Coordinates of C-alpha atoms and ligand atoms in Angstrom, one line a residue:
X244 CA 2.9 -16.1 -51.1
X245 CA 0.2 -18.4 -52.1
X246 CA -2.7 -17.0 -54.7
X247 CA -6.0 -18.6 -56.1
X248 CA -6.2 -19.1 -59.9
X249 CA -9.0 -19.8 -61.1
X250 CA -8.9 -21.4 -64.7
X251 CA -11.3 -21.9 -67.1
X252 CA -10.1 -24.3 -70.3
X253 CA -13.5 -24.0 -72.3
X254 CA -13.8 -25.2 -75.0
X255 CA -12.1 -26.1 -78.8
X256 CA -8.2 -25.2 -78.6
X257 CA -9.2 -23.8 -75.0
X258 CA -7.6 -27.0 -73.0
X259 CA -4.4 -27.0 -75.0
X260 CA -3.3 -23.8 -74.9
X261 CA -4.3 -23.3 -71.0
X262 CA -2.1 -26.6 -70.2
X263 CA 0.8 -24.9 -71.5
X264 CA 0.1 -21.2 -70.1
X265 CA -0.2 -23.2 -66.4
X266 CA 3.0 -24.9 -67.3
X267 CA 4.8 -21.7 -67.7
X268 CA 3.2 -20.1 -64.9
X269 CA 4.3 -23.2 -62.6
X270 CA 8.1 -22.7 -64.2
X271 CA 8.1 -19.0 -63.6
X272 CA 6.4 -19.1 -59.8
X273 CA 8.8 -21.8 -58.6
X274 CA 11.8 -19.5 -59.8
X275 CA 9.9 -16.8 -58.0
X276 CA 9.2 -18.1 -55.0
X277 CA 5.4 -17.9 -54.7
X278 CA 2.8 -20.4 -55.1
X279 CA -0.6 -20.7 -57.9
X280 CA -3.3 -22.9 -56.3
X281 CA -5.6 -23.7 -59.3
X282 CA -9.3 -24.3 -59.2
X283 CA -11.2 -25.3 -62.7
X284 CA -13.9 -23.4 -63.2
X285 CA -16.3 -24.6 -66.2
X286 CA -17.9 -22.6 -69.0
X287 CA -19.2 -22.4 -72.3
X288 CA -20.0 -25.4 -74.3
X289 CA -18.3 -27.7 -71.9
X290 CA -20.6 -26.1 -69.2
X291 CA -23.8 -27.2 -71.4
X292 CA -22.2 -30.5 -71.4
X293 CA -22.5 -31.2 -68.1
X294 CA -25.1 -28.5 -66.2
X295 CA -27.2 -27.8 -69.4
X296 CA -26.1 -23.6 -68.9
X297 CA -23.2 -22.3 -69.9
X298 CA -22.8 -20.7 -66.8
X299 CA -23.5 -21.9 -63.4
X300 CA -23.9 -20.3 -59.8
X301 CA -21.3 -22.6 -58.5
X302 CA -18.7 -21.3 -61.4
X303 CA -19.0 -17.8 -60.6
X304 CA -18.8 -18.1 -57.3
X305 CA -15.1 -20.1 -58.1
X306 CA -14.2 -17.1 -60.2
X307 CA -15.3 -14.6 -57.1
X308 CA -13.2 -16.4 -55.0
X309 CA -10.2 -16.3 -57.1
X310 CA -7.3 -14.0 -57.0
X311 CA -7.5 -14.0 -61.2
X312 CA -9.0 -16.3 -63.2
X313 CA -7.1 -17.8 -66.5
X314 CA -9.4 -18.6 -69.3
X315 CA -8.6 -20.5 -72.9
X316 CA -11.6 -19.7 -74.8
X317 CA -15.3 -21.0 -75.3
X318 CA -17.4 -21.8 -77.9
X319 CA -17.4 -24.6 -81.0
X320 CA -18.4 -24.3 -85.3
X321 CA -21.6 -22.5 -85.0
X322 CA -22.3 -24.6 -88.0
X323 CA -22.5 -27.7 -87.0
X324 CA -22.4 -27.5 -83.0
X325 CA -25.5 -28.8 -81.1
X326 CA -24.7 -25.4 -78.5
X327 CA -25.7 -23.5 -81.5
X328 CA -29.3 -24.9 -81.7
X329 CA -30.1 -23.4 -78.1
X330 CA -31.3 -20.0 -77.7
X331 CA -28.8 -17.8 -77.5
X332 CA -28.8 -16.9 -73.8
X333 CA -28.0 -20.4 -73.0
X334 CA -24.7 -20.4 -75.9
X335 CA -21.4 -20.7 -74.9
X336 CA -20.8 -16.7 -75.3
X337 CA -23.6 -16.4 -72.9
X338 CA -21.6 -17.6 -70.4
X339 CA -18.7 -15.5 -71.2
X340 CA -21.4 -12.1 -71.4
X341 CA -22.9 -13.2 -67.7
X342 CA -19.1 -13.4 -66.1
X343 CA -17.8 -9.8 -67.2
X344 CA -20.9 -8.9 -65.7
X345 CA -21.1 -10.5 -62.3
X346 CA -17.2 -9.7 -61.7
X347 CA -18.0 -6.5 -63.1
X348 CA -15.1 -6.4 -65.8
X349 CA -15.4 -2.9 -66.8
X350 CA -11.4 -2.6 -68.1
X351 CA -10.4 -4.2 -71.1
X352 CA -7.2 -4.7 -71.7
X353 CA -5.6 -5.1 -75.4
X354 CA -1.7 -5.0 -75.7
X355 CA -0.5 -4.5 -79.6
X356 CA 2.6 -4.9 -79.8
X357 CA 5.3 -6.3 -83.0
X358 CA 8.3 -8.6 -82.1
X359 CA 11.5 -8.0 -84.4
X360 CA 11.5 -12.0 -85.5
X361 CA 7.7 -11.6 -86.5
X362 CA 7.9 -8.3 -88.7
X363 CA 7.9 -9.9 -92.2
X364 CA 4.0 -10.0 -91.3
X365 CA 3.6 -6.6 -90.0
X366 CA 1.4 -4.9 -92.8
X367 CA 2.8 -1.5 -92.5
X368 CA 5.6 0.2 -94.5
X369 CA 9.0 -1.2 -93.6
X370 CA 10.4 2.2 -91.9
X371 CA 7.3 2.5 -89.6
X372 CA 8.1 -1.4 -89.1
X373 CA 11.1 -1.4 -88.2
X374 CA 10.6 1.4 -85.4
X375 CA 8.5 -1.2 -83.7
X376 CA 5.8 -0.5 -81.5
X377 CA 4.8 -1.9 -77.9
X378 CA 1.0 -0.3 -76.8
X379 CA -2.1 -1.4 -74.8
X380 CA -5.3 0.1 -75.2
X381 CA -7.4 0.3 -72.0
X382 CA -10.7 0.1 -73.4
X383 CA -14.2 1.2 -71.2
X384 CA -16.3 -1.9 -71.6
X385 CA -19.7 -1.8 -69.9
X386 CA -21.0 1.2 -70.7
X387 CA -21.2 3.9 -73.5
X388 CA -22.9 3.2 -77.1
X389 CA -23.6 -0.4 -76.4
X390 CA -25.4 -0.2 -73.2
X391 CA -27.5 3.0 -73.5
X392 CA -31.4 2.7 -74.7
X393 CA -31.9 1.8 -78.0
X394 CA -35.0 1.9 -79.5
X395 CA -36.7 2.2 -83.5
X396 CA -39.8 3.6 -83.9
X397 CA -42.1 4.7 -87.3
X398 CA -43.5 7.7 -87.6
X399 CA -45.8 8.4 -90.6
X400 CA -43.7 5.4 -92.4
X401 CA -40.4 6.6 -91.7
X402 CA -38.6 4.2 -89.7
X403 CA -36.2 6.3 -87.2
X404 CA -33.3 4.2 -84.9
X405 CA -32.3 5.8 -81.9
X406 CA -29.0 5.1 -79.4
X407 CA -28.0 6.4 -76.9
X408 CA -24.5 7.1 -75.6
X409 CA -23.5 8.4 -72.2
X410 CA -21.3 7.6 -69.5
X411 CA -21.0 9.3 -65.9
X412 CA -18.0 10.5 -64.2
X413 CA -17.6 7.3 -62.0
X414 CA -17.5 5.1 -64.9
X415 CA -14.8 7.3 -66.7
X416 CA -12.6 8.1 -63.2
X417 CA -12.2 4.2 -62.7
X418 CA -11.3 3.4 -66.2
X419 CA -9.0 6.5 -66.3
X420 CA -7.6 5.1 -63.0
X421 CA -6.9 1.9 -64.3
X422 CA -5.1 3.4 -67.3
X423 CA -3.0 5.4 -65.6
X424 CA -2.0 2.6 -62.7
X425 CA -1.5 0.6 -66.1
X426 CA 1.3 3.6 -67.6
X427 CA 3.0 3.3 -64.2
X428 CA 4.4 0.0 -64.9
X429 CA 5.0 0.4 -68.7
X430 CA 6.5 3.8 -70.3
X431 CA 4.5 6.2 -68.6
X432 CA 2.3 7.7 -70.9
X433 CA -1.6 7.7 -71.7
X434 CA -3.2 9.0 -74.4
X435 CA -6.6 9.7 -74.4
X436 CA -8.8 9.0 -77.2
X437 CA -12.1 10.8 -77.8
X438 CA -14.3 12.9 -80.3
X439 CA -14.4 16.1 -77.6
X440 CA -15.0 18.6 -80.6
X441 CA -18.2 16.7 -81.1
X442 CA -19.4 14.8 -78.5
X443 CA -20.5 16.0 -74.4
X444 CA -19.8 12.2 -73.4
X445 CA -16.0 13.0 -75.3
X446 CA -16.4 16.4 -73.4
X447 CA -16.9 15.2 -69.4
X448 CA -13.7 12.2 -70.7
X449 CA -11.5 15.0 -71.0
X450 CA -12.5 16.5 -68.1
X451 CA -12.6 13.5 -65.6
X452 CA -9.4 12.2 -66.6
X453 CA -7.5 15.3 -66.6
X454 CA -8.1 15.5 -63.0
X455 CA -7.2 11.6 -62.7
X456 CA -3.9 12.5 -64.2
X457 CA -2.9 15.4 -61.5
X458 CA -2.4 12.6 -59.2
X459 CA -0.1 11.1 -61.5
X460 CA 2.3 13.9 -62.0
X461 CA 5.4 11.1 -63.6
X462 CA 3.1 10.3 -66.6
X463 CA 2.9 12.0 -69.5
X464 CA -0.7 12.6 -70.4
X465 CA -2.3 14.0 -73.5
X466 CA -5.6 13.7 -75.8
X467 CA -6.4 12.8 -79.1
X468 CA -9.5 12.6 -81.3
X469 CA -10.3 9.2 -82.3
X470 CA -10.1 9.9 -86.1
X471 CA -6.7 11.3 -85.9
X472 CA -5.4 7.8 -83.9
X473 CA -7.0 5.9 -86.7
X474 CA -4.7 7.6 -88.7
X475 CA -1.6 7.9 -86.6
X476 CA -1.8 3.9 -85.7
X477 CA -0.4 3.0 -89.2
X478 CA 1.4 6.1 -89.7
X479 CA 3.7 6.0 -86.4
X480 CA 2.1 3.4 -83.9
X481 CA 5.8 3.8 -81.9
X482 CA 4.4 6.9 -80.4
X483 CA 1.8 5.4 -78.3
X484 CA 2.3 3.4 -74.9
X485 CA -1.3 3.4 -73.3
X486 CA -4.7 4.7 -75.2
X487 CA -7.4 5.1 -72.9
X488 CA -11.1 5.0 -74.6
X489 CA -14.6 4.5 -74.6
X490 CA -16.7 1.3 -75.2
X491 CA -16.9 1.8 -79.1
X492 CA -13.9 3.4 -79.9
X493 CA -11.6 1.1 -78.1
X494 CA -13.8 -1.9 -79.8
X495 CA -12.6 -0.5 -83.0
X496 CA -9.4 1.0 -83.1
X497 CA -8.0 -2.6 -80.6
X498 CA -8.8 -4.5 -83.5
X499 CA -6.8 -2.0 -85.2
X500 CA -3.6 -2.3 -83.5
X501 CA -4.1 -5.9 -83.4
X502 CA -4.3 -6.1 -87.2
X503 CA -1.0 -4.1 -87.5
X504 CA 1.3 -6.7 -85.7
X505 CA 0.1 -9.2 -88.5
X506 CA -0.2 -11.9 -85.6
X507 CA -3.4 -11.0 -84.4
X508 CA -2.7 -15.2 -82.9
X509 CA -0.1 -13.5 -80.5
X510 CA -2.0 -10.9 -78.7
X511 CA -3.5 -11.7 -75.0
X512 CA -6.1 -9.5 -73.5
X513 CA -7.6 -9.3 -69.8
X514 CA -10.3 -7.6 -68.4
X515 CA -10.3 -5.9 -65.3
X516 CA -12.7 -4.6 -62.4
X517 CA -12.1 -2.0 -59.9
X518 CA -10.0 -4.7 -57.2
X519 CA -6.9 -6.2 -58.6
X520 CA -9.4 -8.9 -59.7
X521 CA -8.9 -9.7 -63.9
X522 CA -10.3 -12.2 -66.3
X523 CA -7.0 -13.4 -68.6
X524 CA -7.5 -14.6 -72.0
X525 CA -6.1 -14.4 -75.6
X526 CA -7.5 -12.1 -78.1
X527 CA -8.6 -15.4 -80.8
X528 CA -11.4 -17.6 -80.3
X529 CA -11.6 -21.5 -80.1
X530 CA -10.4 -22.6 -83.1
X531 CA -12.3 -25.4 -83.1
X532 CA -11.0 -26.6 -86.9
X533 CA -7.5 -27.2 -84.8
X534 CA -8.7 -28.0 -81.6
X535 CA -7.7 -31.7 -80.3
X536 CA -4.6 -32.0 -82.8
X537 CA -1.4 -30.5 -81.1
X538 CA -0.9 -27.4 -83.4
X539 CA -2.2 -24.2 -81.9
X540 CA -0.1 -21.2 -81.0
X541 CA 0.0 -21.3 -77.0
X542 CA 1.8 -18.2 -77.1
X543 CA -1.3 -15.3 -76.7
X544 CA -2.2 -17.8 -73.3
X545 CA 0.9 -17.4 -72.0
X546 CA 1.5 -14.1 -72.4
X547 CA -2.1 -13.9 -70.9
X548 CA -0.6 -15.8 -68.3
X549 CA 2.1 -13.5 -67.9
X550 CA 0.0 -10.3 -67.9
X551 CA -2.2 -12.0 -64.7
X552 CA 1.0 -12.1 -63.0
X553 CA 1.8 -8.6 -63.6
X554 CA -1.6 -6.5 -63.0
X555 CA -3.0 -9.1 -60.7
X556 CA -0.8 -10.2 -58.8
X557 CA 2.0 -7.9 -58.7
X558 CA 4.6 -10.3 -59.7
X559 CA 6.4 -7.8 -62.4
X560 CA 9.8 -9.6 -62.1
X561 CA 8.1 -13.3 -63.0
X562 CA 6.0 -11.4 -65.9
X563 CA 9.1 -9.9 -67.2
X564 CA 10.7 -13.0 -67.5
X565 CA 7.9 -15.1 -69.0
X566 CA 7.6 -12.3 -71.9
X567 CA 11.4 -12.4 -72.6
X568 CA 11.5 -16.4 -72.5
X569 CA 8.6 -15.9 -75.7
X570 CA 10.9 -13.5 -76.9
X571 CA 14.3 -15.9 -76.7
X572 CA 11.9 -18.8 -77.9
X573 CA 11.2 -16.6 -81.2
X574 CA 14.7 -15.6 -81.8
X575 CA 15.7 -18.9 -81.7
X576 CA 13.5 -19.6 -84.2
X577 CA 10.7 -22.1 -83.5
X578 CA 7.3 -21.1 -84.6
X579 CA 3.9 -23.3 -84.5
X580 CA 2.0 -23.8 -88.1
X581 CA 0.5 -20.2 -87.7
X582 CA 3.2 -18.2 -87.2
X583 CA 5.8 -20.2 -89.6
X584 CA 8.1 -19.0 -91.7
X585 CA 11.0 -20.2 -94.0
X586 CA 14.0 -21.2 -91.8
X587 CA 12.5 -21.2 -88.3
X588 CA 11.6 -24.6 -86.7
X589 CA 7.7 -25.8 -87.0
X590 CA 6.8 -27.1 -83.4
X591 CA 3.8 -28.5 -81.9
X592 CA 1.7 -26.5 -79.1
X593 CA 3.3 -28.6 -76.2
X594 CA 6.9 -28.4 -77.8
X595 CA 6.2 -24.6 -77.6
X596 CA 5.3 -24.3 -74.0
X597 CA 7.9 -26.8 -73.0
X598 CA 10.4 -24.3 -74.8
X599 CA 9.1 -21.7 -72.8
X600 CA 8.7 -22.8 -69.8
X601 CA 12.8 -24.4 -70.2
X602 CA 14.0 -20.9 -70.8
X603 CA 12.7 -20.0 -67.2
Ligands
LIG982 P1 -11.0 -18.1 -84.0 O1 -10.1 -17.1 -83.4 O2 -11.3 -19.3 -83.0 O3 -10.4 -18.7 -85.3 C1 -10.0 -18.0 -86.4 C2 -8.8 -18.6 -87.2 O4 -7.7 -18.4 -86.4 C3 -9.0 -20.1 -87.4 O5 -8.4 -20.5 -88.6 C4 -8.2 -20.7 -86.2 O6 -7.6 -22.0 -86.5 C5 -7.1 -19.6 -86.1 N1 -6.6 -19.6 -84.7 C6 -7.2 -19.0 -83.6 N2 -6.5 -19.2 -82.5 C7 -5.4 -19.8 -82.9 C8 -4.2 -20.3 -82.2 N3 -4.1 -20.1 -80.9 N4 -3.3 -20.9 -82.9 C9 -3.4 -21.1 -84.2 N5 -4.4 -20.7 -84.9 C10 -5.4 -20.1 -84.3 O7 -12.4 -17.4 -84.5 P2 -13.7 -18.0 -85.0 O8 -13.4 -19.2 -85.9 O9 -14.4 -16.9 -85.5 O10 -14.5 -18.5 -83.7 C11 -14.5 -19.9 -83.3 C12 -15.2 -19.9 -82.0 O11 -14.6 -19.2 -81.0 C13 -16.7 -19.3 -82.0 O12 -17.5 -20.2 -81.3 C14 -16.5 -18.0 -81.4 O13 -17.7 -17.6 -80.8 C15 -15.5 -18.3 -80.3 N6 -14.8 -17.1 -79.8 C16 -14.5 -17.2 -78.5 C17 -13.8 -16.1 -77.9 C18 -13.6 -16.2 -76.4 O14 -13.6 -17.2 -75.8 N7 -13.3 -15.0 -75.8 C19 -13.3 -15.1 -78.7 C20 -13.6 -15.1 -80.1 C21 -14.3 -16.2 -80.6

């Protein structure tokens, strides 16, 4: 089996940690018998660089003709980087805005969860630490709050702001969809999270995606309103598997169950459209006050990596062992600057993935 990867290093840390998440991935898919043919794609500041856009035709049409595309990240200091002198639809972010929306990335993917050698930095008591927690919110992420009209207007001096919020049933069934396909290969449970003793947007949520989940009769389905999970993330985040929500709420409570792992550094995301098409990336940005010196934490790229392999590509088995490699890797002890603590061995960002990829 051969597939076509598409990968974006960007900008800042972005080439570093991408050159060990395709080291990895080259470790794991030789074990596994199947083959990654990569293209580079550019964007962001690099993109400006060359083309002057930080987007071009030529780049999205690579990503459309990939299987899944692998990103690092984009951007630079928006202090002192020349990108940040352009207006801001020709910034790196543009670029990163136009290619959710011409692959139509309306899934976003968060995973939260805490490893046992990394829960000194969890923030939450020690009991509700040492439970654990392993969740991914499926977050709706092209519609809802942020793209409805907005408009201000003054009346007789009063200045009034208006948005809008509203979502129809497609947009809802194929998120829901994608949450539930997601519970299949995980632990079999979605939770939705809404405000449906408020809200008629909450309201036609509940509704849609109850239907969704008849056709998934193994998982275990149920709702919540969004205050309540606030709560209930730092009380007993073990209880979750996957949270399905809209556009804001999911912007919110992601960052949320990021924060509560204390190694927000760890986390990969990917964003997914309605093929098995996804955009893989970690959750952090560019880091440019690190980028070029051999220190970064590889491990949310890889893990990115390994999550491309799993809703992607179908490769569970290859996934599996990439996340349990990061997990031996950690019990051993090694830990870049980031994540170091007293004991454990401080390693560079290509000693990391060269650990990694070893234990495959
Ligand atoms: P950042 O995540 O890049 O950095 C915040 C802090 O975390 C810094 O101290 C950095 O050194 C550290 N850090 C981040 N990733 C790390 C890693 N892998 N290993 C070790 N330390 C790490 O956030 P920022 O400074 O707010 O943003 C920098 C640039 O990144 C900006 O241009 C921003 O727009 C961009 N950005 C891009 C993406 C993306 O590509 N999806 C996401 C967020 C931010």
């Amino acid at each position: 089996m051969e597939y076509k990867i598409g990968v974006i290093r960007g900008d800042g840390i972005g080439p570093e940690i991408v050159n060990e998440a395709v080291k990895v991935l080259d470790a794991v898919s030789g074990k596994y018998g199947f083959t990654l043919k990569y293209t580079d794609i550019d964007m962001g500041g690099c993109s400006i660089d060359k083309y002057g856009v930080p987007l071009t035709d030529e780049a999205i049409d690579a990503a459309k003709a990939s299987d899944a595309v692998l990103m690092g990240s984009i951007g630079g200091d928006a202090k002192t980087s020349s990108w940040y002198k352009l207006e801001p639809s020709k910034r790196p972010e543009a670029g990163l805005l136009a290619i959710r929306k011409e692959l139509n990335l309306f899934a976003n993917l968060r995973p939260s969860m805490l490893y046992d050698e990394l829960k000194g930095a969890c923030p939450l008591s020690e009991v509700t630490a040492d439970k654990g927690f392993d969740m991914i919110i499926v977050r709706e992420l092209t519609g809802g709050l942020y793209f409805g009209e907005r408009y201000t207007k003054n009346s007789h001096g009063i200045e009034t702001a208006v948005d809008t919020l509203s979502y129809d049933e497609v947009e809802i069934r194929r998120a829901a969809i994608k949450a539930f396909d997601i519970a299949m290969k995980r632990n079999r449970k979605v939770t939705l999270v809404d405000k449906a003793n408020v809200l008629d947007s909450s309201r036609l949520w509940r509704k849609v995606t109850a239907k969704v989940a008849e056709s998934y009769p193994d998982v275990d389905y149920d709702t919540m309103l969004v205050d309540n999970a606030a709560m209930q993330l730092v009380k007993d985040p073990a209880q979750f598997d996957v949270i399905l929500t809209e556009n804001m709420f999911g912007d919110i409570l992601s960052d949320e169950a990021a924060m509560i792992t204390g190694s927000i550094g760890m986390l990969p995301s990917a964003s997914l459209n309605d093929t098995k098409f996804g955009l893989y990336e970690p959750s952090g940005g560019s880091a440019p006050d690190i980028a070029g010196k051999n220190v970064a934490n590889p491990i949310a790229t890889i893990l990115s990596a390994s999550m491309m392999l799993r809703y992607s590509l179908d490769q569970d088995e290859a996934s599996d062992a990439i996340d349990a490699a990061v997990k031996q890797v950690l019990k051993d002890g090694y830990r870049t600057g980031d994540i170091m603590s007293d004991g454990c061995t401080k390693v560079n960002t290509d000693e990391m993935g060269n650990l990694i990829a070893g234990k495959l």
